[in-house]
Short mmCIF file of C-alpha atoms in Angstrom, two decimals:
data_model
loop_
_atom_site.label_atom_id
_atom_site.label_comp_id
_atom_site.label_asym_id
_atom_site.label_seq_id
_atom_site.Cartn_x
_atom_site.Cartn_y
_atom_site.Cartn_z
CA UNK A 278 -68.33 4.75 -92.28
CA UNK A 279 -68.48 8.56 -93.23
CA UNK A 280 -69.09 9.67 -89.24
CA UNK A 281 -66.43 6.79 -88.32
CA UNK A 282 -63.95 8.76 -89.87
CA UNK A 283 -65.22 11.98 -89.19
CA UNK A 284 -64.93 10.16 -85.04
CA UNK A 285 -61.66 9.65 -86.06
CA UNK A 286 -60.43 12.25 -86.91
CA UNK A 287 -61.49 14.68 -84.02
CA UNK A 288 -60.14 12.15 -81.68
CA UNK A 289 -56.69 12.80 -83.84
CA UNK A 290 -57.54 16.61 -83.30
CA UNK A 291 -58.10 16.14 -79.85
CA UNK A 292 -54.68 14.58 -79.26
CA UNK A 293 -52.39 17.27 -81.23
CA UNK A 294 -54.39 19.89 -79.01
CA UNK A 295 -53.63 18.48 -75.67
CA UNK A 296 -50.21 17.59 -76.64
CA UNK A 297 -49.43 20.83 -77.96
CA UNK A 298 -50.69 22.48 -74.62
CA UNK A 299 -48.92 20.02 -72.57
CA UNK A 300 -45.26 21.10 -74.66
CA UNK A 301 -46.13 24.33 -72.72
CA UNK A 302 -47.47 23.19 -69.64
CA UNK A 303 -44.38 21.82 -67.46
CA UNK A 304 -43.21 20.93 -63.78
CA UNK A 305 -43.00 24.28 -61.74
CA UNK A 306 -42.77 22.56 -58.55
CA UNK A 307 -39.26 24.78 -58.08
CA UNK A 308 -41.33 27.88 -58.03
CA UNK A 309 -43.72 26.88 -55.32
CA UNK A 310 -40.55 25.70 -53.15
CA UNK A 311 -38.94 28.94 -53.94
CA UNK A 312 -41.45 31.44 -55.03
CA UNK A 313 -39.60 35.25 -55.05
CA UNK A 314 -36.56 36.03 -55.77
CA UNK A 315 -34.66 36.90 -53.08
CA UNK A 316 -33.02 39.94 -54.38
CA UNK A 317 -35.43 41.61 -56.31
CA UNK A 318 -38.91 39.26 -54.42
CA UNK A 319 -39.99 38.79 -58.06
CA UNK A 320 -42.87 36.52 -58.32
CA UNK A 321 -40.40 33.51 -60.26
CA UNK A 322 -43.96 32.08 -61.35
CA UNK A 323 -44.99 34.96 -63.23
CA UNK A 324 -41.48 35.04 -64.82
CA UNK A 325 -41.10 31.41 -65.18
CA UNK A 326 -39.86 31.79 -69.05
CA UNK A 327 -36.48 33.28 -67.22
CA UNK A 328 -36.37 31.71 -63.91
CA UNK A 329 -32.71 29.93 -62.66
CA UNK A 330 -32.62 27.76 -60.33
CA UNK A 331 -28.94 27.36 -58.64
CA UNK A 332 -27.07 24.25 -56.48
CA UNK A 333 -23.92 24.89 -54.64
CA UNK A 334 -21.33 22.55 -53.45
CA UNK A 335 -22.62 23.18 -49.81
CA UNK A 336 -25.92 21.49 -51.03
CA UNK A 337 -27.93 24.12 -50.33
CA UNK A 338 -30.50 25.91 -53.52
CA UNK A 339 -31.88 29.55 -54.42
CA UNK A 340 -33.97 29.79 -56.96
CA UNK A 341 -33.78 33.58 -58.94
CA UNK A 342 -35.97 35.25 -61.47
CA UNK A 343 -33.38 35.71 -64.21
CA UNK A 344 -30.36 35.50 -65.02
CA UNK A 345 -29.52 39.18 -64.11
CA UNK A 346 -30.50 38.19 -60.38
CA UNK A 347 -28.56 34.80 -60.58
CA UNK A 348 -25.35 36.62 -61.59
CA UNK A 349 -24.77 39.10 -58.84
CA UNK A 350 -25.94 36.32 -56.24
CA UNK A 351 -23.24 33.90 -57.57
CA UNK A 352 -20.86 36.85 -57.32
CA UNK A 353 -21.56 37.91 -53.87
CA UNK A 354 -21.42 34.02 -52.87
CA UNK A 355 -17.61 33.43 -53.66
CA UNK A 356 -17.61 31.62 -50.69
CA UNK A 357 -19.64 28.26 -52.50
CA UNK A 358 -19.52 26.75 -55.75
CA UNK A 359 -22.31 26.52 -57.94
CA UNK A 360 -22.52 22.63 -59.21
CA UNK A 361 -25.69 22.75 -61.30
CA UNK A 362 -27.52 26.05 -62.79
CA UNK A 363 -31.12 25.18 -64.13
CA UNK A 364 -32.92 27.63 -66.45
CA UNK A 365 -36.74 28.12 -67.83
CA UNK A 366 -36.77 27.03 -71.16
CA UNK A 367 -38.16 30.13 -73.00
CA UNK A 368 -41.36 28.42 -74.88
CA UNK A 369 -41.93 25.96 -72.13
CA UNK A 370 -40.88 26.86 -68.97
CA UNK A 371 -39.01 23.60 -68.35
CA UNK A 372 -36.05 23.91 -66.39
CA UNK A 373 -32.67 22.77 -68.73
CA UNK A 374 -29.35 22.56 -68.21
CA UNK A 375 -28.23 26.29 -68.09
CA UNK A 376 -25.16 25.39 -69.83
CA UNK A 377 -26.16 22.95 -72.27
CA UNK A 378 -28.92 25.32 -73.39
CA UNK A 379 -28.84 27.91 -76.79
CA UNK A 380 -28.87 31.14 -75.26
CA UNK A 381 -30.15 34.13 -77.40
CA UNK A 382 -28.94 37.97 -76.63
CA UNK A 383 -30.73 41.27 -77.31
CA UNK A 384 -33.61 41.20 -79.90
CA UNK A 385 -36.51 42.96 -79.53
CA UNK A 386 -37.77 41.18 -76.41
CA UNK A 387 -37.04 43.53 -73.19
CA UNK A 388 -35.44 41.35 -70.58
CA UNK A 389 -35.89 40.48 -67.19
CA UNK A 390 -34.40 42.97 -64.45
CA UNK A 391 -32.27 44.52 -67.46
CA UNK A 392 -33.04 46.09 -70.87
CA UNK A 393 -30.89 43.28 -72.77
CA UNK A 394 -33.09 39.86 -72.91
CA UNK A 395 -31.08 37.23 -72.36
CA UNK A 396 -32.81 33.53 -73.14
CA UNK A 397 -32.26 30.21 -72.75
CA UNK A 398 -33.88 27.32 -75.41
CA UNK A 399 -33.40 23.74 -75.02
CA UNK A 400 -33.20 23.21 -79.02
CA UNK A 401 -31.59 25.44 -81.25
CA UNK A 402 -34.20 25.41 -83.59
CA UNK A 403 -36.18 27.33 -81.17
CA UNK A 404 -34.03 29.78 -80.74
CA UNK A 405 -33.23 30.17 -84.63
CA UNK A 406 -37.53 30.86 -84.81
CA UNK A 407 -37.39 33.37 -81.78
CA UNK A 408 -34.55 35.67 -83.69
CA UNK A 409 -36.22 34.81 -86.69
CA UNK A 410 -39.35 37.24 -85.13
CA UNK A 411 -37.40 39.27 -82.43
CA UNK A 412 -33.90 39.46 -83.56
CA UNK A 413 -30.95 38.70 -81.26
CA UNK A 414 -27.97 36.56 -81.94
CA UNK A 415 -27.23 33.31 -80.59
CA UNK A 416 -24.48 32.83 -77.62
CA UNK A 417 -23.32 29.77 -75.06
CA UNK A 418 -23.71 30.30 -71.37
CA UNK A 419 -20.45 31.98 -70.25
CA UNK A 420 -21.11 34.13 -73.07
CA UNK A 421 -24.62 34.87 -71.81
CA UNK A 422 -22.72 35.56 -68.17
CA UNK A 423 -20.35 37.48 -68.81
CA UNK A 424 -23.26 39.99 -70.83
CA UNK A 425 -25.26 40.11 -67.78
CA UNK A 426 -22.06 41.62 -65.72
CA UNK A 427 -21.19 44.08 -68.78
CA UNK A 428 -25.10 44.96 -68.64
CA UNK A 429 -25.39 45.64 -64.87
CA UNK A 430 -22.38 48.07 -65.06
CA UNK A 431 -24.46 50.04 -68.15
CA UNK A 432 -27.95 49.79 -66.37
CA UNK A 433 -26.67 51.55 -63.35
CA UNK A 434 -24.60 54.32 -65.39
CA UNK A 435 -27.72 54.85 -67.08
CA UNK A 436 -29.69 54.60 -64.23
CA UNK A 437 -27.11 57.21 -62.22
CA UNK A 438 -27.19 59.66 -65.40
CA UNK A 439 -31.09 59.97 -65.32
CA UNK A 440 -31.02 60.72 -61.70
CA UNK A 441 -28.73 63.86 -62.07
CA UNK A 442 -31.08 64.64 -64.75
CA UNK A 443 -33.99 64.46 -63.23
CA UNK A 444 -32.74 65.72 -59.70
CA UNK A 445 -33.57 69.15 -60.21
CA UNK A 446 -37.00 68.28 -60.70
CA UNK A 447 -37.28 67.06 -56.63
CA UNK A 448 -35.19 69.75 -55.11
CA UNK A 449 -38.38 69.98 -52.98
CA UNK A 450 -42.37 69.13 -52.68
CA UNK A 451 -44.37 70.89 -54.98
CA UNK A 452 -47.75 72.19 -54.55
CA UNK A 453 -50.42 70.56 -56.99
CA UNK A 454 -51.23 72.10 -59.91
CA UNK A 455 -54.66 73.25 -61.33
CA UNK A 456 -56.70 70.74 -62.89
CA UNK A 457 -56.63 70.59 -66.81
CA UNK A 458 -59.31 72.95 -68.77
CA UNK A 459 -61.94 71.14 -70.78
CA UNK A 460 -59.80 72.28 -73.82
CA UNK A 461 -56.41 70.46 -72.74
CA UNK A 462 -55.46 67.93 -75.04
CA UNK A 463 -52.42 65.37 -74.20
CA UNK A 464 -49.46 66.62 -76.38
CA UNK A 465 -48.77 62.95 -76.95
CA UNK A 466 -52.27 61.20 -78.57
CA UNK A 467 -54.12 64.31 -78.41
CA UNK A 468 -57.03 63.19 -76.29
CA UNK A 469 -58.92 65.45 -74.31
CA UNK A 470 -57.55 65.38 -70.63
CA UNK A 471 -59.99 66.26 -68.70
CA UNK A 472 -61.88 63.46 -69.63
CA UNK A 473 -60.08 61.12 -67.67
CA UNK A 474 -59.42 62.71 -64.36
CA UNK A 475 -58.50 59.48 -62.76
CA UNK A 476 -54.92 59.14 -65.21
CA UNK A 477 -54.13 62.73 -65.71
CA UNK A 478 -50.17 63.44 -65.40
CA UNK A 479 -49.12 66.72 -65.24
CA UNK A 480 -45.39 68.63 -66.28
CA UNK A 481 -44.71 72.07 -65.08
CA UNK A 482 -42.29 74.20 -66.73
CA UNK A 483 -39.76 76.77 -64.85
CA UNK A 484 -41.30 79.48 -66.91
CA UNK A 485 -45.28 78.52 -65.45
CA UNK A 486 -46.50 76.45 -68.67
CA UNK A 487 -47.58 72.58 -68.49
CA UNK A 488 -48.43 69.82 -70.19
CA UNK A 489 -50.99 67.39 -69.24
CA UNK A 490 -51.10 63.82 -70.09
CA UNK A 491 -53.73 60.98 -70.21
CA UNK A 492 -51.79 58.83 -68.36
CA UNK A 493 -48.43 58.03 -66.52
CA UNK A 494 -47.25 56.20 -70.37
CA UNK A 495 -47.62 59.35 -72.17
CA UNK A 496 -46.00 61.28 -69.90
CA UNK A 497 -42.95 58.82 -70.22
CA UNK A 498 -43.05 59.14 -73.78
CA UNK A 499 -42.90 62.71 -73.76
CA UNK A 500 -39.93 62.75 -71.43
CA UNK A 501 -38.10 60.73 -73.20
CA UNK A 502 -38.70 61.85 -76.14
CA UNK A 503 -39.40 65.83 -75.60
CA UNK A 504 -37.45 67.18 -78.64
CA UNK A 505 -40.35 66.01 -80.58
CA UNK A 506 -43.01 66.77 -78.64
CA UNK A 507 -41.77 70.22 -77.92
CA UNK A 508 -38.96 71.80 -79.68
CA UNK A 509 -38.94 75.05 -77.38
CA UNK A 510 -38.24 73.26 -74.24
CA UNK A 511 -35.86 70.74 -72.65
CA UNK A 512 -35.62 68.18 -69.82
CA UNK A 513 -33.89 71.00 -68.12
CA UNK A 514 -36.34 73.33 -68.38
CA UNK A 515 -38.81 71.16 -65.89
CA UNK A 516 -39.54 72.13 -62.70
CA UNK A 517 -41.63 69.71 -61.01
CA UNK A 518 -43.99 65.97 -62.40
CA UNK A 519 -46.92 64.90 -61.51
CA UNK A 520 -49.20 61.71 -61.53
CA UNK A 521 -52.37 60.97 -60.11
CA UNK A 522 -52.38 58.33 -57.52
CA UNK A 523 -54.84 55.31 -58.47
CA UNK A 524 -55.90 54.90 -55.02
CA UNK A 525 -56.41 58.36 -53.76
CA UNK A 526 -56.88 59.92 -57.42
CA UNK A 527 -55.07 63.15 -56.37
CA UNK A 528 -51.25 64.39 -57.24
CA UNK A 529 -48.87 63.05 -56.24
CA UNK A 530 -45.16 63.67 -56.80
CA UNK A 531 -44.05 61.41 -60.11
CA UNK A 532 -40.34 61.25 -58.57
CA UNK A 533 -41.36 59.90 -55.32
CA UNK A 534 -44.11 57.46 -56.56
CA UNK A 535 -43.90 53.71 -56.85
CA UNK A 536 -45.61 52.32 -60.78
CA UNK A 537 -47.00 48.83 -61.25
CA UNK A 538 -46.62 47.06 -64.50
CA UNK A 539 -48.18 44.76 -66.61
CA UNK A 540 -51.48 44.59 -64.23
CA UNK A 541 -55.12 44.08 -65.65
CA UNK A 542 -56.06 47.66 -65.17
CA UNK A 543 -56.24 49.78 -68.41
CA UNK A 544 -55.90 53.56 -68.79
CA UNK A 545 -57.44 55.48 -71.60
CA UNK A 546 -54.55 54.57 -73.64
CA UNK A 547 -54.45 50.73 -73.09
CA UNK A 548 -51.92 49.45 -70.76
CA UNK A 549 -50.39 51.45 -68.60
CA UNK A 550 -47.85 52.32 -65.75
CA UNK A 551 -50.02 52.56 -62.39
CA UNK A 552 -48.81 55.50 -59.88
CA UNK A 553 -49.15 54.67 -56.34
CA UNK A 554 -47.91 56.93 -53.63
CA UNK A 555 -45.81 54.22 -51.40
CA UNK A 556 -44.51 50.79 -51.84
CA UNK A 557 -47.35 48.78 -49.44
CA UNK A 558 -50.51 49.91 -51.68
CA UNK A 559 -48.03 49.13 -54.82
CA UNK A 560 -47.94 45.59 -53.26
CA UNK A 561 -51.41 45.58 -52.59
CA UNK A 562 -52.65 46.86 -56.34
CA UNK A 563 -49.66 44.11 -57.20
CA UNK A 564 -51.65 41.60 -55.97
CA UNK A 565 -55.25 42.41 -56.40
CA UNK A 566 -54.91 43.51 -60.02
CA UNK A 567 -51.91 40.66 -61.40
CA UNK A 568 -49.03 43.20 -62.10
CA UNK A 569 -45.55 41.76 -62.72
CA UNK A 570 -43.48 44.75 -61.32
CA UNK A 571 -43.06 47.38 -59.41
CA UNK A 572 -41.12 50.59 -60.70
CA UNK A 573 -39.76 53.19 -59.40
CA UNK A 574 -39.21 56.70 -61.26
CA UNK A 575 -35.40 56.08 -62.31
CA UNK A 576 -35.87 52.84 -63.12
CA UNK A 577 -38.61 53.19 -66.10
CA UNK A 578 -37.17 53.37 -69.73
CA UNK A 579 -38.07 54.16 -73.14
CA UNK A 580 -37.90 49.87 -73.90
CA UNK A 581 -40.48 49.70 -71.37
CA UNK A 582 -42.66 51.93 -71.72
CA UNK A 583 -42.53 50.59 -75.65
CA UNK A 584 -43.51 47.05 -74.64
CA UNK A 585 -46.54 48.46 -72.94
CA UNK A 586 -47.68 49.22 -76.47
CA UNK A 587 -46.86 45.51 -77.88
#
């Protein structure tokens, strides 16, 4: 009788398990029919958790990474209706009613082609939990819409601000600088450089000095954040950026180079941003090594180079 039970109940285990997983594990037949995006060529798989999948009055489908993409494809399309907009539930993937769904706005969670996540639950419960850990505040669809216009305009002004920033910085090639001494220590975690040759960023100064980094991440974090890091010098102040290419492992111009994220390739520091000199061997590393995205140097921001430490 004792090992009856004891039968029993691991059969009653075995069934919560697989119908736990299986709350998770949904139809993503949309994403092998439409697999990028066809404005950004997002893999929609890997972002399946944002995914929209749109039907016009002409009959004819697209289906987008995110509601970011979605938006300016509806807008550019005046000439046909949307009849039926689809979303990936956050927690399971399944496609719901767009707007039917409990959309959450902001929070903690970066979001998809845009620093303002913008998510989509089936049951408001859900979405209650998720603010309960990331923050956000609850919204209906055309609420969740008309966001994702207000943040495009912001996103590019940003964007546009950082580039006449950092525009002095590419005036023109610069030549390579020396390698670090054994004694150079990354003004950011204070590792020793020159211990990881493969990862070493580099930021020369109008008046001669630099600052070497461990990695393409630190470097971020020290440019966006240089007040802290250095109190006698400024954005301004920089001359030229380097990174070291993963492929080549020489310098290459940080401005000019293309970063995957979110692959399974760690730098000293954990995850990191991986500099590649041109767009075909970021689409190659892309592939080979899992990455989510490819970045370019205006595009990277203090939110993500923060959920590279999550």
């Amino acid at each position: 009788m004792k090992y009856r039970s004891l039968s029993i109940f691991a059969a009653l285990l075995l069934i919560a398990h697989v119908t736990a997983f299986a709350s998770v594990v949904t139809d993503l037949a949309d994403t092998e029919k439409y697999p990028r995006c066809p404005l950004c060529d997002m893999d929609r798989k890997q972002f399946a958790f944002a995914r929209i999948l749109v039907t016009y009055d002409d009959a004819s489908e697209s289906g987008y990474c995110s509601l970011h993409c979605a938006a300016i494809a509806m807008a550019i399309h005046l000439d046909k209706a949307p009849i039926r907009i689809q979303v990936g539930d956050y927690d399971t993937r399944e496609l719901i009613d767009a707007e039917a769904a409990v959309w959450v706005i902001g929070g903690a969670r970066i979001g998809v082609m845009t620093h303002r996540g913008k998510w989509a639950f089936k049951d408001r419960s859900r979405a209650e939990a998720f603010i309960g850990t990331h923050g956000g505040t609850t919204a209906d669809f055309e609420t969740a819409v008309k966001t994702a216009y207000e943040d495009m305009y912001a996103d590019s002004r940003a964007a546009r601000e950082k580039r006449k920033k950092t525009a002095v910085m590419h005036e023109a090639p610069a030549a390579s600088p020396p390698k670090p001494s054994p004694e150079e220590k990354c003004p950011v975690c204070g590792m020793f450089v020159g211990k990881y040759p493969d990862w070493i960023g580099v930021i020369t100064f109008k008046d001669g000095r630099r600052h070497y980094f461990d990695g393409a991440k630190d470097l971020f974090k020290y440019l966006f954040d240089i007040e802290t890091y250095n109190s006698r010098q400024k954005v301004a102040d920089i001359r030229d950026i380097h990174v070291t290419d993963y492929y080549d492992m020489k310098f290459i111009d940080a401005g000019a180079a293309f970063y995957v994220m979110g692959s399974d390739v760690y730098g000293p520091m954990g995850r990191e941003l991986i500099p590649l000199s041109n767009r075909p061997d970021a689409e190659t590393f892309m592939k080979d090594h899992k990455g989510i995205r490819i970045l370019q140097f205006n595009e990277i921001t203090p939110e993500i180079i923060r959920r590279l430490d999550e």
